[in-house]
Amino acid sequence: MTKRYDFDEIIDRRGTASEKWDKYRERDIIPLWVADMDFRSAPEIIEALHERVSHGVFGYTAPPEGLAQAVIESLQGEFGWQVQKEWITWLPGLVTGLNVACRAVGEEGDDIITFTPVYPPFMSAPPLSGRNVINVALSCEDGHWGLDLDALERSVTSRTSQLLLCSPHNPVGRVWTLQELTALADFAARRDLVICSDEIHAGLVLQEGVRHIPIATLSPETSRRTVTLLAPSKTFNVPGLGCSFAVISDDTLRRAFRKAMGRIVPHVNLLGYTAAEAAYRHGEEWRRELIGYLRGNRDLVAREVATMPGLKVFPVEATYLAWIDVRETGIGDPVRFFEEAGIGLSGGADFGLPGFVRLNFGCRRALLAEALRRVRVALEGVARG
Ligand SMILES: Cc1ncc(COP(=O)(O)O)c(C=O)c1O
């Protein structure tokens, strides 16, 4: 296959107010922390944005006519999921969606379950909404992260009203199987729970032979109790444009969700809409090449880390985030240690599991190789004492 896109191109992000790069503005630290990629968006997205900007009038904007249709076709094509236009609610961010879902269901004082380690807003959204969070630890056996269904059964209370699912899972990189999702859906049905499923990484499955299944597609009954949160932001690298959406098939649940949004959640930025439509309509070829490139990066991380003293990395089935166990190194503050060695990572403690770090490999390969070289040098220093 001839390649159309150059993911190895050096693009200087310094001076663009990039969160990822500005954090270490004054220091020689390669930023592999917050989850955006260093790649330029698909040319079709950039072109659509140019065209919209050159119009020059930026008034209040409704979702463009063709956007819902582009999303519907994409969900049908990718997952065989038949979504109706009225099921879609536009949101300026997925974290907003998580927080709205927590407020929309049940009452203050209710319990909401999530699986840890997990992207931090899953743990903060319930308390921010006057609910309690119940953290159920994922299991990890023989280097494989999984759902601990016994712990899940034990965790549920008479006040449990909702389950927050991260699917695929950030940070452990799992794509939940049909069997796992069915067990969760059965559990939710037995306990009459709403499922809020964050599927922001659905378009970033890297593992050959593995496919993402939206939990809402398991059955009409599961669909009725599910809020699915989606966005083009991770897949097409447009998170700064803030355009996401919730898919809710049940009228009552959707009304409750929209009511909880109230007048607090702002409109989606009009450029976010523009980028989203271009991404879903024209971004597929770019996405396919991106997946190929990310697989190469994922394999490089796996190969290198496997031979580093004290580190263990887990298979990344989806996302561009590697979850690494550093406990055997005996390093007390891994984020600081790696920063001092010139690599900026995310700390596991923020995800509810100290002793781990998360490495974002959504960058050009030469930079990743240099970061991994620095990690190796630093660890060899530790091993030498
Ligand atoms: C699982 C998950 N959900 C949500 C987000 C962020 O979504 P947004 O920026 O749209 O609020 C991220 C970003 O890293 C994520 O990993």
PDB file of N, CA and C in Angstrom, residues 324-361:
ATOM      1  N   ILE A 324       2.705   0.813  32.083  1.00  0.00           N
ATOM      2  CA  ILE A 324       3.966   0.144  32.432  1.00  0.00           C
ATOM      3  C   ILE A 324       4.087   0.005  33.948  1.00  0.00           C
ATOM      4  N   ASP A 325       4.405  -1.212  34.376  1.00  0.00           N
ATOM      5  CA  ASP A 325       4.588  -1.522  35.802  1.00  0.00           C
ATOM      6  C   ASP A 325       6.055  -1.263  36.147  1.00  0.00           C
ATOM      7  N   VAL A 326       6.278  -0.335  37.080  1.00  0.00           N
ATOM      8  CA  VAL A 326       7.678  -0.016  37.435  1.00  0.00           C
ATOM      9  C   VAL A 326       7.983  -0.434  38.877  1.00  0.00           C
ATOM     10  N   ARG A 327       7.085  -1.209  39.491  1.00  0.00           N
ATOM     11  CA  ARG A 327       7.243  -1.489  40.926  1.00  0.00           C
ATOM     12  C   ARG A 327       8.544  -2.217  41.240  1.00  0.00           C
ATOM     13  N   GLU A 328       8.943  -3.104  40.312  1.00  0.00           N
ATOM     14  CA  GLU A 328      10.157  -3.888  40.609  1.00  0.00           C
ATOM     15  C   GLU A 328      11.435  -3.073  40.620  1.00  0.00           C
ATOM     16  N   THR A 329      11.376  -1.871  40.066  1.00  0.00           N
ATOM     17  CA  THR A 329      12.595  -1.042  40.058  1.00  0.00           C
ATOM     18  C   THR A 329      12.865  -0.451  41.444  1.00  0.00           C
ATOM     19  N   GLY A 330      11.814  -0.413  42.277  1.00  0.00           N
ATOM     20  CA  GLY A 330      11.957   0.183  43.606  1.00  0.00           C
ATOM     21  C   GLY A 330      12.004   1.710  43.578  1.00  0.00           C
ATOM     22  N   ILE A 331      11.704   2.303  42.412  1.00  0.00           N
ATOM     23  CA  ILE A 331      11.717   3.775  42.309  1.00  0.00           C
ATOM     24  C   ILE A 331      10.500   4.325  43.054  1.00  0.00           C
ATOM     25  N   GLY A 332      10.731   5.277  43.958  1.00  0.00           N
ATOM     26  CA  GLY A 332       9.656   5.779  44.818  1.00  0.00           C
ATOM     27  C   GLY A 332       8.706   6.722  44.096  1.00  0.00           C
ATOM     28  N   ASP A 333       9.247   7.625  43.290  1.00  0.00           N
ATOM     29  CA  ASP A 333       8.421   8.611  42.595  1.00  0.00           C
ATOM     30  C   ASP A 333       8.753   8.515  41.106  1.00  0.00           C
ATOM     31  N   PRO A 334       8.095   7.589  40.408  1.00  0.00           N
ATOM     32  CA  PRO A 334       8.480   7.302  39.017  1.00  0.00           C
ATOM     33  C   PRO A 334       8.379   8.516  38.091  1.00  0.00           C
ATOM     34  N   VAL A 335       7.343   9.361  38.272  1.00  0.00           N
ATOM     35  CA  VAL A 335       7.197  10.491  37.343  1.00  0.00           C
ATOM     36  C   VAL A 335       8.412  11.407  37.478  1.00  0.00           C
ATOM     37  N   ARG A 336       8.771  11.703  38.712  1.00  0.00           N
ATOM     38  CA  ARG A 336       9.919  12.581  38.938  1.00  0.00           C
ATOM     39  C   ARG A 336      11.219  11.937  38.419  1.00  0.00           C
ATOM     40  N   PHE A 337      11.353  10.647  38.726  1.00  0.00           N
ATOM     41  CA  PHE A 337      12.556   9.929  38.283  1.00  0.00           C
ATOM     42  C   PHE A 337      12.708  10.030  36.756  1.00  0.00           C
ATOM     43  N   PHE A 338      11.607   9.770  36.045  1.00  0.00           N
ATOM     44  CA  PHE A 338      11.716   9.785  34.584  1.00  0.00           C
ATOM     45  C   PHE A 338      11.857  11.215  34.050  1.00  0.00           C
ATOM     46  N   GLU A 339      11.248  12.172  34.716  1.00  0.00           N
ATOM     47  CA  GLU A 339      11.452  13.565  34.297  1.00  0.00           C
ATOM     48  C   GLU A 339      12.930  13.933  34.416  1.00  0.00           C
ATOM     49  N   GLU A 340      13.533  13.503  35.508  1.00  0.00           N
ATOM     50  CA  GLU A 340      14.956  13.819  35.676  1.00  0.00           C
ATOM     51  C   GLU A 340      15.811  13.136  34.606  1.00  0.00           C
ATOM     52  N   ALA A 341      15.276  12.037  34.075  1.00  0.00           N
ATOM     53  CA  ALA A 341      15.992  11.340  33.002  1.00  0.00           C
ATOM     54  C   ALA A 341      15.594  11.875  31.617  1.00  0.00           C
ATOM     55  N   GLY A 342      14.689  12.870  31.571  1.00  0.00           N
ATOM     56  CA  GLY A 342      14.357  13.502  30.290  1.00  0.00           C
ATOM     57  C   GLY A 342      13.133  12.950  29.588  1.00  0.00           C
ATOM     58  N   ILE A 343      12.224  12.289  30.343  1.00  0.00           N
ATOM     59  CA  ILE A 343      10.994  11.763  29.730  1.00  0.00           C
ATOM     60  C   ILE A 343       9.822  12.143  30.630  1.00  0.00           C
ATOM     61  N   GLY A 344       8.787  12.738  30.045  1.00  0.00           N
ATOM     62  CA  GLY A 344       7.609  13.140  30.821  1.00  0.00           C
ATOM     63  C   GLY A 344       6.481  12.131  30.652  1.00  0.00           C
ATOM     64  N   LEU A 345       6.176  11.387  31.711  1.00  0.00           N
ATOM     65  CA  LEU A 345       5.127  10.361  31.654  1.00  0.00           C
ATOM     66  C   LEU A 345       3.986  10.728  32.597  1.00  0.00           C
ATOM     67  N   SER A 346       2.872  10.022  32.500  1.00  0.00           N
ATOM     68  CA  SER A 346       1.776  10.202  33.459  1.00  0.00           C
ATOM     69  C   SER A 346       1.954   9.193  34.590  1.00  0.00           C
ATOM     70  N   GLY A 347       1.664   9.623  35.810  1.00  0.00           N
ATOM     71  CA  GLY A 347       1.862   8.747  36.964  1.00  0.00           C
ATOM     72  C   GLY A 347       0.644   7.881  37.234  1.00  0.00           C
ATOM     73  N   GLY A 348       0.884   6.613  37.574  1.00  0.00           N
ATOM     74  CA  GLY A 348      -0.201   5.682  37.852  1.00  0.00           C
ATOM     75  C   GLY A 348      -1.089   6.118  39.013  1.00  0.00           C
ATOM     76  N   ALA A 349      -0.513   6.842  39.990  1.00  0.00           N
ATOM     77  CA  ALA A 349      -1.298   7.252  41.164  1.00  0.00           C
ATOM     78  C   ALA A 349      -2.536   8.042  40.733  1.00  0.00           C
ATOM     79  N   ASP A 350      -2.397   8.855  39.694  1.00  0.00           N
ATOM     80  CA  ASP A 350      -3.550   9.646  39.224  1.00  0.00           C
ATOM     81  C   ASP A 350      -4.672   8.754  38.690  1.00  0.00           C
ATOM     82  N   PHE A 351      -4.307   7.540  38.282  1.00  0.00           N
ATOM     83  CA  PHE A 351      -5.288   6.595  37.722  1.00  0.00           C
ATOM     84  C   PHE A 351      -5.750   5.604  38.798  1.00  0.00           C
ATOM     85  N   GLY A 352      -5.290   5.848  40.031  1.00  0.00           N
ATOM     86  CA  GLY A 352      -5.680   4.982  41.138  1.00  0.00           C
ATOM     87  C   GLY A 352      -4.743   3.814  41.364  1.00  0.00           C
ATOM     88  N   LEU A 353      -3.553   3.819  40.752  1.00  0.00           N
ATOM     89  CA  LEU A 353      -2.627   2.702  40.948  1.00  0.00           C
ATOM     90  C   LEU A 353      -1.167   3.172  40.913  1.00  0.00           C
ATOM     91  N   PRO A 354      -0.631   3.536  42.081  1.00  0.00           N
ATOM     92  CA  PRO A 354       0.771   3.953  42.130  1.00  0.00           C
ATOM     93  C   PRO A 354       1.689   2.788  41.717  1.00  0.00           C
ATOM     94  N   GLY A 355       2.906   3.133  41.319  1.00  0.00           N
ATOM     95  CA  GLY A 355       3.846   2.082  40.921  1.00  0.00           C
ATOM     96  C   GLY A 355       3.772   1.773  39.430  1.00  0.00           C
ATOM     97  N   PHE A 356       2.912   2.522  38.725  1.00  0.00           N
ATOM     98  CA  PHE A 356       2.786   2.358  37.275  1.00  0.00           C
ATOM     99  C   PHE A 356       2.992   3.725  36.619  1.00  0.00           C
ATOM    100  N   VAL A 357       3.341   3.714  35.347  1.00  0.00           N
ATOM    101  CA  VAL A 357       3.352   4.954  34.565  1.00  0.00           C
ATOM    102  C   VAL A 357       2.643   4.682  33.241  1.00  0.00           C
ATOM    103  N   ARG A 358       2.151   5.761  32.629  1.00  0.00           N
ATOM    104  CA  ARG A 358       1.516   5.646  31.317  1.00  0.00           C
ATOM    105  C   ARG A 358       2.341   6.423  30.306  1.00  0.00           C
ATOM    106  N   LEU A 359       2.664   5.750  29.221  1.00  0.00           N
ATOM    107  CA  LEU A 359       3.501   6.361  28.178  1.00  0.00           C
ATOM    108  C   LEU A 359       2.665   6.545  26.914  1.00  0.00           C
ATOM    109  N   ASN A 360       2.602   7.776  26.433  1.00  0.00           N
ATOM    110  CA  ASN A 360       1.838   8.099  25.226  1.00  0.00           C
ATOM    111  C   ASN A 360       2.766   7.964  24.009  1.00  0.00           C
ATOM    112  N   PHE A 361       2.508   6.939  23.186  1.00  0.00           N
ATOM    113  CA  PHE A 361       3.396   6.743  22.026  1.00  0.00           C
ATOM    114  C   PHE A 361       2.807   7.324  20.732  1.00  0.00           C
TER     115      PHE A 361
END
